[in-house]
């Protein structure tokens, strides 16, 4: 097999994997002939694997230790075929749920957390969350050094300088059934962006994980390395992961759009957005969960400068995206969450949005002010009136906000929360005195 999307044949390897708290995809492989049995019973896994850190060691102070066993049960809906090197066979990667031995969901499975949050939205409000992830990444030489600059930002030269990488990626995404949207040369040197069409939020988070592996694997074929690290060099341009989302009712009708309201955001959309903003600092612990996340996420970098609902403003935590004329404006209308990066687990990112948005709906929160303009030019008092709040400026700050957020902690559960904090404290301790350049090097190596 020598295509990115070819079906597994004979006994080609099937890698069944979960994504952990640092967003790494980890699992175990077997021959394709075992797949039917594995779909039913899964493959063995270890609870303490959830405490693996971004750099390969284990956060020792986790609640599981050496005890316990789990099953990783593959979900065939979340799968991609990764082309082998040279003429080698492809490996099918299938994402999995983490289950107890009796095949019930494990309470600390991030994918199940998302599934539960989406089910609550559906059961309580009849709402389905639709989403898509925009990924930015940097193409480096295989040894991690910078490649020669292929052209100016957004230029044809930059895009063509990496051909046929873009064409191959686009075809592979299409072949995987992920509906590629746009491919572009971004602002930074050798920085690119790939976007997919929207779909059900669980599938969108799955696709985010699978897409990253597809990109990394394809880069390897070119003898390059793709890094999704939030920053690959201290003075570089950030790689963001922007999450676009909307809500539909039981009939599939979009419910975020109401042209009679400020920013054309409906009361339901306003409550959902208010919930996300009310928990913004704690949300960042899950969506921008690394030391390096806060080197990327600074004001004036078009990452997310402050917590507010902005009308077509790329400094906003939540951006009301543009729509173009036509009769499907409601279907186009979506919000973009800009404070995520690829050191986060997409299941947790999406769960954080669903849980906090749900909280806004449950509390029937009023729509936040829609900020139309540049709050950076305003006085502190004007910002306060418009509901513009600072975002955490460090991982310490966002973790403190998470620990104090009873609502989110309740959803995570004791073991998941304790493991998350153990992993992050370990990461912080290892980088406490590191320079920005060292931090960038470390994460570029890991992501
Ligand atoms: N690179 C920016 C980030 O770190 C985003 C730029 C854009 O708006 O696409 O999020
Ligand atoms: Mg971009």
Short mmCIF file of C-alpha atoms and ligand atoms in Angstrom, two decimals:
data_model
loop_
_atom_site.label_atom_id
_atom_site.label_comp_id
_atom_site.label_asym_id
_atom_site.label_seq_id
_atom_site.Cartn_x
_atom_site.Cartn_y
_atom_site.Cartn_z
CA UNK A 1 0.00 0.00 0.00
CA UNK A 2 1.44 3.32 -0.87
CA UNK A 3 -1.28 5.90 -0.61
CA UNK A 4 -2.11 7.99 2.42
CA UNK A 5 -5.60 6.67 2.58
CA UNK A 6 -5.43 3.16 1.20
CA UNK A 7 -7.36 0.52 3.12
CA UNK A 8 -5.36 -1.80 5.37
CA UNK A 9 -4.72 -5.12 3.68
CA UNK A 10 -3.58 -8.57 4.86
CA UNK A 11 -2.12 -8.11 8.28
CA UNK A 12 -1.00 -4.47 8.08
CA UNK A 13 -0.74 -2.83 11.46
CA UNK A 14 -3.68 -1.15 13.13
CA UNK A 15 -2.66 1.30 15.84
CA UNK A 16 -5.39 1.83 18.43
CA UNK A 17 -4.74 4.96 20.43
CA UNK A 18 -6.07 7.45 22.89
CA UNK A 19 -4.97 11.06 23.31
CA UNK A 20 -3.70 11.95 26.73
CA UNK A 21 -3.70 15.08 28.85
CA UNK A 22 -0.79 16.59 26.92
CA UNK A 23 -2.46 15.90 23.58
CA UNK A 24 -0.13 13.08 22.56
CA UNK A 25 -1.63 10.14 20.68
CA UNK A 26 -0.49 6.93 22.36
CA UNK A 27 -1.58 3.35 21.93
CA UNK A 28 -0.80 -0.18 20.80
CA UNK A 29 -0.86 -1.91 17.43
CA UNK A 30 -1.88 -5.34 16.14
CA UNK A 31 -2.41 -6.99 12.77
CA UNK A 32 -5.54 -6.03 10.85
CA UNK A 33 -6.82 -9.62 11.08
CA UNK A 34 -7.49 -9.03 14.79
CA UNK A 35 -9.58 -5.94 14.20
CA UNK A 36 -13.03 -7.52 14.51
CA UNK A 37 -12.18 -8.91 17.94
CA UNK A 38 -10.53 -5.67 19.06
CA UNK A 39 -13.55 -3.64 18.00
CA UNK A 40 -15.57 -5.68 20.47
CA UNK A 41 -13.11 -6.07 23.37
CA UNK A 42 -10.40 -3.47 22.87
CA UNK A 43 -6.74 -3.85 23.77
CA UNK A 44 -5.01 -3.53 27.14
CA UNK A 45 -4.02 -0.14 28.55
CA UNK A 46 -2.72 1.25 31.84
CA UNK A 47 -4.40 3.99 33.93
CA UNK A 48 -1.07 5.67 34.83
CA UNK A 49 -0.40 6.24 31.10
CA UNK A 50 -2.67 9.25 31.55
CA UNK A 51 0.07 10.77 33.70
CA UNK A 52 2.71 10.73 30.94
CA UNK A 53 4.08 14.19 30.35
CA UNK A 54 4.81 15.98 27.09
CA UNK A 55 8.51 15.15 27.34
CA UNK A 56 8.16 11.43 27.96
CA UNK A 57 8.46 11.00 31.72
CA UNK A 58 5.70 10.10 34.11
CA UNK A 59 4.25 12.51 36.69
CA UNK A 60 4.86 10.26 39.67
CA UNK A 61 2.31 11.88 41.96
CA UNK A 62 -0.68 10.53 40.02
CA UNK A 63 -3.58 8.69 41.68
CA UNK A 64 -3.06 5.41 39.81
CA UNK A 65 0.50 4.24 40.39
CA UNK A 66 1.19 0.67 39.28
CA UNK A 67 -2.38 -0.48 39.82
CA UNK A 68 -5.23 -1.24 37.49
CA UNK A 69 -6.01 -2.13 33.89
CA UNK A 70 -8.09 -0.60 31.15
CA UNK A 71 -9.17 -1.41 27.60
CA UNK A 72 -8.70 0.88 24.61
CA UNK A 73 -11.67 0.15 22.38
CA UNK A 74 -11.26 1.54 18.86
CA UNK A 75 -14.03 3.65 17.35
CA UNK A 76 -13.94 2.91 13.61
CA UNK A 77 -15.55 6.31 12.96
CA UNK A 78 -12.26 7.95 14.03
CA UNK A 79 -9.66 6.49 11.74
CA UNK A 80 -7.02 7.41 9.20
CA UNK A 81 -4.51 5.42 7.16
CA UNK A 82 -0.95 6.68 7.53
CA UNK A 83 1.32 5.98 4.61
CA UNK A 84 4.42 3.99 5.40
CA UNK A 85 7.92 5.24 4.62
CA UNK A 86 9.23 4.31 1.17
CA UNK A 87 7.10 1.50 -0.17
CA UNK A 88 6.31 0.19 3.32
CA UNK A 89 2.77 -0.74 4.30
CA UNK A 90 0.43 1.89 5.70
CA UNK A 91 -0.63 1.86 9.34
CA UNK A 92 -4.28 2.43 10.18
CA UNK A 93 -4.63 4.71 13.20
CA UNK A 94 -7.95 4.35 15.04
CA UNK A 95 -8.82 6.48 18.06
CA UNK A 96 -10.24 4.70 21.06
CA UNK A 97 -12.32 5.13 24.17
CA UNK A 98 -10.75 4.18 27.48
CA UNK A 99 -12.93 1.60 29.18
CA UNK A 100 -12.92 -0.35 32.43
CA UNK A 101 -12.46 -4.12 32.11
CA UNK A 102 -16.25 -4.55 32.14
CA UNK A 103 -16.28 -2.30 29.04
CA UNK A 104 -18.03 0.60 30.79
CA UNK A 105 -16.51 4.07 30.21
CA UNK A 106 -13.51 4.86 32.42
CA UNK A 107 -14.31 7.93 34.51
CA UNK A 108 -11.07 9.72 33.47
CA UNK A 109 -11.39 9.17 29.69
CA UNK A 110 -11.20 12.63 28.05
CA UNK A 111 -13.16 11.42 25.02
CA UNK A 112 -15.96 10.24 27.26
CA UNK A 113 -15.92 13.56 29.12
CA UNK A 114 -16.62 15.27 25.80
CA UNK A 115 -19.29 12.74 24.94
CA UNK A 116 -21.00 13.35 28.30
CA UNK A 117 -20.85 17.14 27.91
CA UNK A 118 -22.36 16.93 24.41
CA UNK A 119 -25.06 14.56 25.67
CA UNK A 120 -25.99 17.03 28.43
CA UNK A 121 -26.33 19.83 25.87
CA UNK A 122 -28.59 17.57 23.83
CA UNK A 123 -30.66 16.22 26.71
CA UNK A 124 -31.17 19.50 28.53
CA UNK A 125 -31.44 21.93 25.63
CA UNK A 126 -31.94 19.78 22.54
CA UNK A 127 -28.73 21.26 21.12
CA UNK A 128 -26.03 19.67 19.00
CA UNK A 129 -22.62 21.27 18.87
CA UNK A 130 -20.96 21.55 15.46
CA UNK A 131 -17.28 22.41 15.29
CA UNK A 132 -14.10 22.52 13.29
CA UNK A 133 -10.46 23.08 14.20
CA UNK A 134 -8.10 25.38 12.29
CA UNK A 135 -4.50 24.25 12.61
CA UNK A 136 -1.34 26.26 12.12
CA UNK A 137 2.02 24.52 12.01
CA UNK A 138 5.61 25.10 10.98
CA UNK A 139 7.60 22.97 8.56
CA UNK A 140 11.15 22.44 9.80
CA UNK A 141 14.09 20.39 8.60
CA UNK A 142 14.11 16.85 9.94
CA UNK A 143 16.65 17.84 12.62
CA UNK A 144 14.37 20.65 13.83
CA UNK A 145 16.37 23.47 12.25
CA UNK A 146 14.62 26.18 10.23
CA UNK A 147 14.06 25.56 6.52
CA UNK A 148 15.00 28.25 3.99
CA UNK A 149 12.17 30.76 3.71
CA UNK A 150 10.07 29.83 0.69
CA UNK A 151 8.39 33.20 0.15
CA UNK A 152 6.60 36.12 1.75
CA UNK A 153 3.58 35.64 4.06
CA UNK A 154 0.48 34.29 2.24
CA UNK A 155 2.40 34.37 -1.07
CA UNK A 156 2.13 32.03 -3.99
CA UNK A 157 5.90 31.54 -3.70
CA UNK A 158 5.62 30.35 -0.09
CA UNK A 159 2.78 27.98 -0.94
CA UNK A 160 4.54 26.62 -4.03
CA UNK A 161 7.85 26.27 -2.19
CA UNK A 162 6.55 23.20 -0.36
CA UNK A 163 4.64 21.58 -3.24
CA UNK A 164 3.60 18.84 -3.63
CA UNK A 165 3.21 18.77 0.17
CA UNK A 166 0.02 20.87 0.13
CA UNK A 167 -1.54 18.95 -2.73
CA UNK A 168 -0.72 15.62 -1.13
CA UNK A 169 -2.07 16.75 2.24
CA UNK A 170 -5.27 18.03 0.68
CA UNK A 171 -5.80 14.76 -1.17
CA UNK A 172 -5.05 12.69 1.93
CA UNK A 173 -7.55 14.65 4.01
CA UNK A 174 -10.15 14.24 1.30
CA UNK A 175 -9.40 10.55 1.08
CA UNK A 176 -9.87 10.22 4.83
CA UNK A 177 -13.32 11.82 4.47
CA UNK A 178 -12.41 14.88 6.55
CA UNK A 179 -13.54 17.54 4.06
CA UNK A 180 -10.53 19.82 3.64
CA UNK A 181 -11.48 23.48 3.47
CA UNK A 182 -8.46 25.75 2.97
CA UNK A 183 -4.69 25.36 2.70
CA UNK A 184 -2.50 28.43 3.00
CA UNK A 185 0.97 29.74 3.62
CA UNK A 186 0.54 31.67 6.88
CA UNK A 187 2.26 34.77 8.22
CA UNK A 188 5.33 33.12 9.78
CA UNK A 189 8.30 31.69 7.88
CA UNK A 190 7.38 28.16 6.76
CA UNK A 191 4.16 28.43 8.73
CA UNK A 192 1.09 26.88 7.12
CA UNK A 193 -2.56 26.51 7.96
CA UNK A 194 -5.02 23.76 7.13
CA UNK A 195 -8.73 24.00 7.84
CA UNK A 196 -11.49 21.42 7.62
CA UNK A 197 -15.24 21.70 7.11
CA UNK A 198 -17.49 21.65 10.20
CA UNK A 199 -19.01 18.46 11.60
CA UNK A 200 -20.37 17.02 14.83
CA UNK A 201 -18.13 18.25 17.69
CA UNK A 202 -16.88 14.81 18.77
CA UNK A 203 -15.86 13.99 15.20
CA UNK A 204 -14.25 17.43 14.88
CA UNK A 205 -12.05 16.77 17.92
CA UNK A 206 -11.20 13.29 16.59
CA UNK A 207 -10.29 14.80 13.24
CA UNK A 208 -8.03 17.36 14.91
CA UNK A 209 -5.98 14.54 16.42
CA UNK A 210 -5.94 12.46 13.25
CA UNK A 211 -5.08 15.43 11.06
CA UNK A 212 -1.99 16.23 13.16
CA UNK A 213 -0.71 12.68 12.72
CA UNK A 214 -1.45 12.85 9.00
CA UNK A 215 0.51 16.10 8.69
CA UNK A 216 3.43 14.86 10.78
CA UNK A 217 3.60 11.62 8.84
CA UNK A 218 3.45 13.37 5.48
CA UNK A 219 6.20 15.80 6.54
CA UNK A 220 8.36 12.80 7.33
CA UNK A 221 7.93 11.54 3.76
CA UNK A 222 9.44 14.82 2.62
CA UNK A 223 12.26 14.44 5.17
CA UNK A 224 10.90 17.46 7.06
CA UNK A 225 9.32 17.81 10.44
CA UNK A 226 5.95 19.44 11.04
CA UNK A 227 5.73 21.17 14.40
CA UNK A 228 2.43 22.27 15.89
CA UNK A 229 4.19 23.73 18.92
CA UNK A 230 2.56 27.05 19.90
CA UNK A 231 5.89 28.75 19.21
CA UNK A 232 8.91 27.25 17.48
CA UNK A 233 11.25 30.10 18.29
CA UNK A 234 11.09 32.76 20.96
CA UNK A 235 10.67 35.65 18.54
CA UNK A 236 8.60 33.66 16.05
CA UNK A 237 4.93 33.69 15.10
CA UNK A 238 2.56 31.53 17.11
CA UNK A 239 0.88 28.35 15.88
CA UNK A 240 -2.69 28.56 17.06
CA UNK A 241 -5.51 26.05 17.06
CA UNK A 242 -8.71 28.01 16.56
CA UNK A 243 -11.97 26.22 17.24
CA UNK A 244 -15.03 27.33 15.29
CA UNK A 245 -18.33 26.20 16.71
CA UNK A 246 -22.07 26.60 16.40
CA UNK A 247 -25.21 24.98 17.77
CA UNK A 248 -28.15 23.35 16.02
CA UNK A 249 -31.55 22.40 17.39
CA UNK A 250 -33.31 19.02 17.13
CA UNK A 251 -34.34 19.79 13.54
CA UNK A 252 -30.80 20.68 12.54
CA UNK A 253 -31.65 24.39 12.40
CA UNK A 254 -28.73 26.67 13.40
CA UNK A 255 -29.59 28.65 16.55
CA UNK A 256 -26.70 31.08 17.06
CA UNK A 257 -27.87 33.67 14.57
CA UNK A 258 -30.41 36.40 15.25
CA UNK A 259 -30.01 39.50 13.07
CA UNK A 260 -32.14 41.55 15.46
CA UNK A 261 -29.54 41.28 18.25
CA UNK A 262 -26.25 43.03 18.83
CA UNK A 263 -23.59 41.21 16.80
CA UNK A 264 -26.44 39.13 15.31
CA UNK A 265 -25.90 36.61 18.10
CA UNK A 266 -29.07 34.96 19.42
CA UNK A 267 -30.07 34.78 23.09
CA UNK A 268 -29.04 31.10 23.15
CA UNK A 269 -25.70 31.91 21.54
CA UNK A 270 -25.25 34.82 23.95
CA UNK A 271 -25.84 32.63 27.02
CA UNK A 272 -23.46 30.00 25.69
CA UNK A 273 -20.77 32.62 24.99
CA UNK A 274 -21.33 34.21 28.41
CA UNK A 275 -20.74 30.82 30.04
CA UNK A 276 -17.43 30.38 28.23
CA UNK A 277 -16.35 33.91 29.18
CA UNK A 278 -17.43 33.47 32.81
CA UNK A 279 -15.01 30.54 33.12
CA UNK A 280 -12.39 31.86 30.69
CA UNK A 281 -9.31 31.60 32.92
CA UNK A 282 -10.06 28.03 33.99
CA UNK A 283 -10.93 27.10 30.40
CA UNK A 284 -7.46 28.27 29.37
CA UNK A 285 -5.92 25.68 31.71
CA UNK A 286 -7.46 23.03 29.45
CA UNK A 287 -7.07 24.74 26.08
CA UNK A 288 -3.71 26.49 26.53
CA UNK A 289 -2.33 24.01 29.03
CA UNK A 290 1.43 24.37 28.75
CA UNK A 291 4.23 26.66 29.83
CA UNK A 292 4.74 27.63 26.19
CA UNK A 293 1.05 28.38 25.64
CA UNK A 294 1.55 31.68 27.45
CA UNK A 295 4.52 32.66 25.31
CA UNK A 296 2.17 32.43 22.31
CA UNK A 297 -0.89 33.91 23.96
CA UNK A 298 0.02 37.53 24.45
CA UNK A 299 -1.92 40.62 23.46
CA UNK A 300 -1.22 42.03 19.98
CA UNK A 301 -0.25 38.68 18.47
CA UNK A 302 -3.68 37.76 17.05
CA UNK A 303 -3.77 34.75 19.35
CA UNK A 304 -6.19 35.76 22.09
CA UNK A 305 -5.39 39.04 23.79
CA UNK A 306 -8.26 39.33 26.26
CA UNK A 307 -11.44 37.56 27.32
CA UNK A 308 -14.31 39.18 25.43
CA UNK A 309 -16.81 38.56 22.66
CA UNK A 310 -15.48 40.48 19.68
CA UNK A 311 -17.14 41.27 16.42
CA UNK A 312 -14.70 40.03 13.78
CA UNK A 313 -11.80 40.81 16.12
CA UNK A 314 -8.76 38.48 16.11
CA UNK A 315 -7.65 39.62 19.55
CA UNK A 316 -10.85 38.30 21.15
CA UNK A 317 -11.12 35.05 23.08
CA UNK A 318 -14.44 34.54 21.27
CA UNK A 319 -14.72 36.01 17.81
CA UNK A 320 -18.01 36.43 15.97
CA UNK A 321 -16.94 35.30 12.51
CA UNK A 322 -18.01 37.04 9.31
CA UNK A 323 -20.82 35.79 7.14
CA UNK A 324 -21.36 36.56 3.49
CA UNK A 325 -24.69 37.38 1.86
CA UNK A 326 -27.10 34.67 0.82
CA UNK A 327 -29.95 32.75 2.34
CA UNK A 328 -27.85 30.49 4.57
CA UNK A 329 -26.38 33.13 6.87
CA UNK A 330 -27.63 31.24 9.93
CA UNK A 331 -25.71 28.18 8.79
CA UNK A 332 -22.52 30.20 8.23
CA UNK A 333 -22.74 32.06 11.54
CA UNK A 334 -20.25 30.69 14.06
CA UNK A 335 -18.05 31.64 16.97
CA UNK A 336 -14.31 31.12 17.02
CA UNK A 337 -12.47 30.28 20.22
CA UNK A 338 -8.86 31.44 19.79
CA UNK A 339 -7.09 30.45 23.02
CA UNK A 340 -6.30 26.85 22.10
CA UNK A 341 -3.07 25.29 20.91
CA UNK A 342 -1.82 21.85 19.97
CA UNK A 343 -0.39 21.09 23.42
CA UNK A 344 -4.04 20.65 24.45
CA UNK A 345 -6.14 17.55 23.97
CA UNK A 346 -8.89 18.44 21.43
CA UNK A 347 -11.41 16.34 23.38
CA UNK A 348 -10.69 18.44 26.47
CA UNK A 349 -10.72 21.68 24.47
CA UNK A 350 -14.14 20.89 23.04
CA UNK A 351 -15.40 19.60 26.38
CA UNK A 352 -14.27 22.83 28.06
CA UNK A 353 -16.34 24.84 25.57
CA UNK A 354 -19.37 22.56 25.83
CA UNK A 355 -19.32 22.43 29.64
CA UNK A 356 -18.94 26.17 30.15
CA UNK A 357 -21.39 27.03 27.37
CA UNK A 358 -23.86 24.62 28.96
CA UNK A 359 -23.33 26.38 32.29
CA UNK A 360 -24.20 29.69 30.61
CA UNK A 361 -27.41 28.12 29.25
CA UNK A 362 -28.33 26.56 32.59
CA UNK A 363 -27.86 29.91 34.34
CA UNK A 364 -29.64 31.68 31.50
CA UNK A 365 -26.81 34.24 31.39
CA UNK A 366 -27.39 37.41 29.42
CA UNK A 367 -25.39 37.81 26.22
CA UNK A 368 -22.04 39.48 26.88
CA UNK A 369 -21.49 42.91 25.34
CA UNK A 370 -20.42 42.54 21.72
CA UNK A 371 -17.17 44.46 21.41
CA UNK A 372 -16.96 46.27 18.10
CA UNK A 373 -13.67 48.13 18.03
CA UNK A 374 -10.22 47.84 19.53
CA UNK A 375 -10.28 47.59 23.33
CA UNK A 376 -6.53 48.23 23.36
CA UNK A 377 -7.25 51.85 22.60
CA UNK A 378 -9.71 52.14 25.48
CA UNK A 379 -9.28 53.14 29.11
CA UNK A 380 -9.39 50.50 31.81
CA UNK A 381 -12.86 51.72 32.75
CA UNK A 382 -14.17 51.46 29.19
CA UNK A 383 -12.81 47.93 28.99
CA UNK A 384 -14.54 46.98 32.19
CA UNK A 385 -17.88 48.31 30.96
CA UNK A 386 -17.53 46.30 27.76
CA UNK A 387 -16.67 43.14 29.69
CA UNK A 388 -13.09 42.93 28.45
CA UNK A 389 -11.12 40.91 31.02
CA UNK A 390 -7.49 39.86 31.03
CA UNK A 391 -6.60 36.24 30.26
CA UNK A 392 -4.12 34.33 32.41
CA UNK A 393 -0.54 35.27 31.58
CA UNK A 394 1.01 32.01 32.79
CA UNK A 395 0.22 28.35 33.29
CA UNK A 396 0.41 28.90 37.06
CA UNK A 397 -2.39 31.44 36.79
CA UNK A 398 -4.68 29.32 34.66
CA UNK A 399 -4.12 26.22 36.84
CA UNK A 400 -5.04 28.27 39.92
CA UNK A 401 -8.23 29.37 38.14
CA UNK A 402 -9.03 25.77 37.23
CA UNK A 403 -8.52 24.54 40.79
CA UNK A 404 -10.92 27.24 42.00
CA UNK A 405 -13.56 26.46 39.37
CA UNK A 406 -15.87 24.00 41.12
CA UNK A 407 -18.13 23.60 38.12
CA UNK A 408 -15.37 22.49 35.74
CA UNK A 409 -13.61 20.43 38.44
CA UNK A 410 -16.90 18.61 39.07
CA UNK A 411 -17.09 17.61 35.43
CA UNK A 412 -13.47 16.43 35.33
CA UNK A 413 -13.80 14.27 38.44
CA UNK A 414 -11.15 13.77 41.13
CA UNK A 415 -8.81 11.40 39.30
CA UNK A 416 -8.72 13.25 35.99
CA UNK A 417 -8.21 16.57 37.78
CA UNK A 418 -5.49 15.22 40.08
CA UNK A 419 -3.66 13.64 37.14
CA UNK A 420 -3.94 16.78 35.06
CA UNK A 421 -2.54 18.90 37.89
CA UNK A 422 0.25 16.37 38.56
CA UNK A 423 1.29 16.38 34.89
CA UNK A 424 1.23 20.15 34.70
CA UNK A 425 3.09 20.72 37.99
CA UNK A 426 5.76 18.34 36.72
CA UNK A 427 6.01 20.29 33.46
CA UNK A 428 6.21 23.60 35.32
CA UNK A 429 8.89 22.33 37.69
CA UNK A 430 11.07 21.16 34.79
CA UNK A 431 10.90 24.51 33.00
CA UNK A 432 10.76 26.93 35.92
CA UNK A 433 14.16 28.52 35.18
CA UNK A 434 14.35 27.80 31.45
CA UNK A 435 14.85 30.61 28.92
CA UNK A 436 12.16 31.26 26.31
CA UNK A 437 14.48 29.81 23.66
CA UNK A 438 14.97 26.57 25.60
CA UNK A 439 11.23 26.30 26.20
CA UNK A 440 10.60 26.73 22.47
CA UNK A 441 13.17 24.08 21.60
CA UNK A 442 11.69 21.59 24.05
CA UNK A 443 8.11 21.95 22.83
CA UNK A 444 9.10 22.04 19.16
CA UNK A 445 10.74 18.67 19.82
CA UNK A 446 7.63 17.29 21.50
CA UNK A 447 4.91 18.72 19.21
N1 LIG B 1 -0.99 32.76 14.44
C1 LIG B 1 -2.06 33.32 15.22
C2 LIG B 1 -2.23 32.49 16.51
O1 LIG B 1 -1.28 32.20 17.12
C3 LIG B 1 -3.35 33.37 14.45
C4 LIG B 1 -3.33 34.19 13.21
C5 LIG B 1 -4.65 34.11 12.48
O2 LIG B 1 -5.56 34.88 12.79
O3 LIG B 1 -4.81 33.19 11.68
O4 LIG B 1 -3.29 32.16 16.93
MG1 LIG B 2 -4.27 31.48 10.80
#
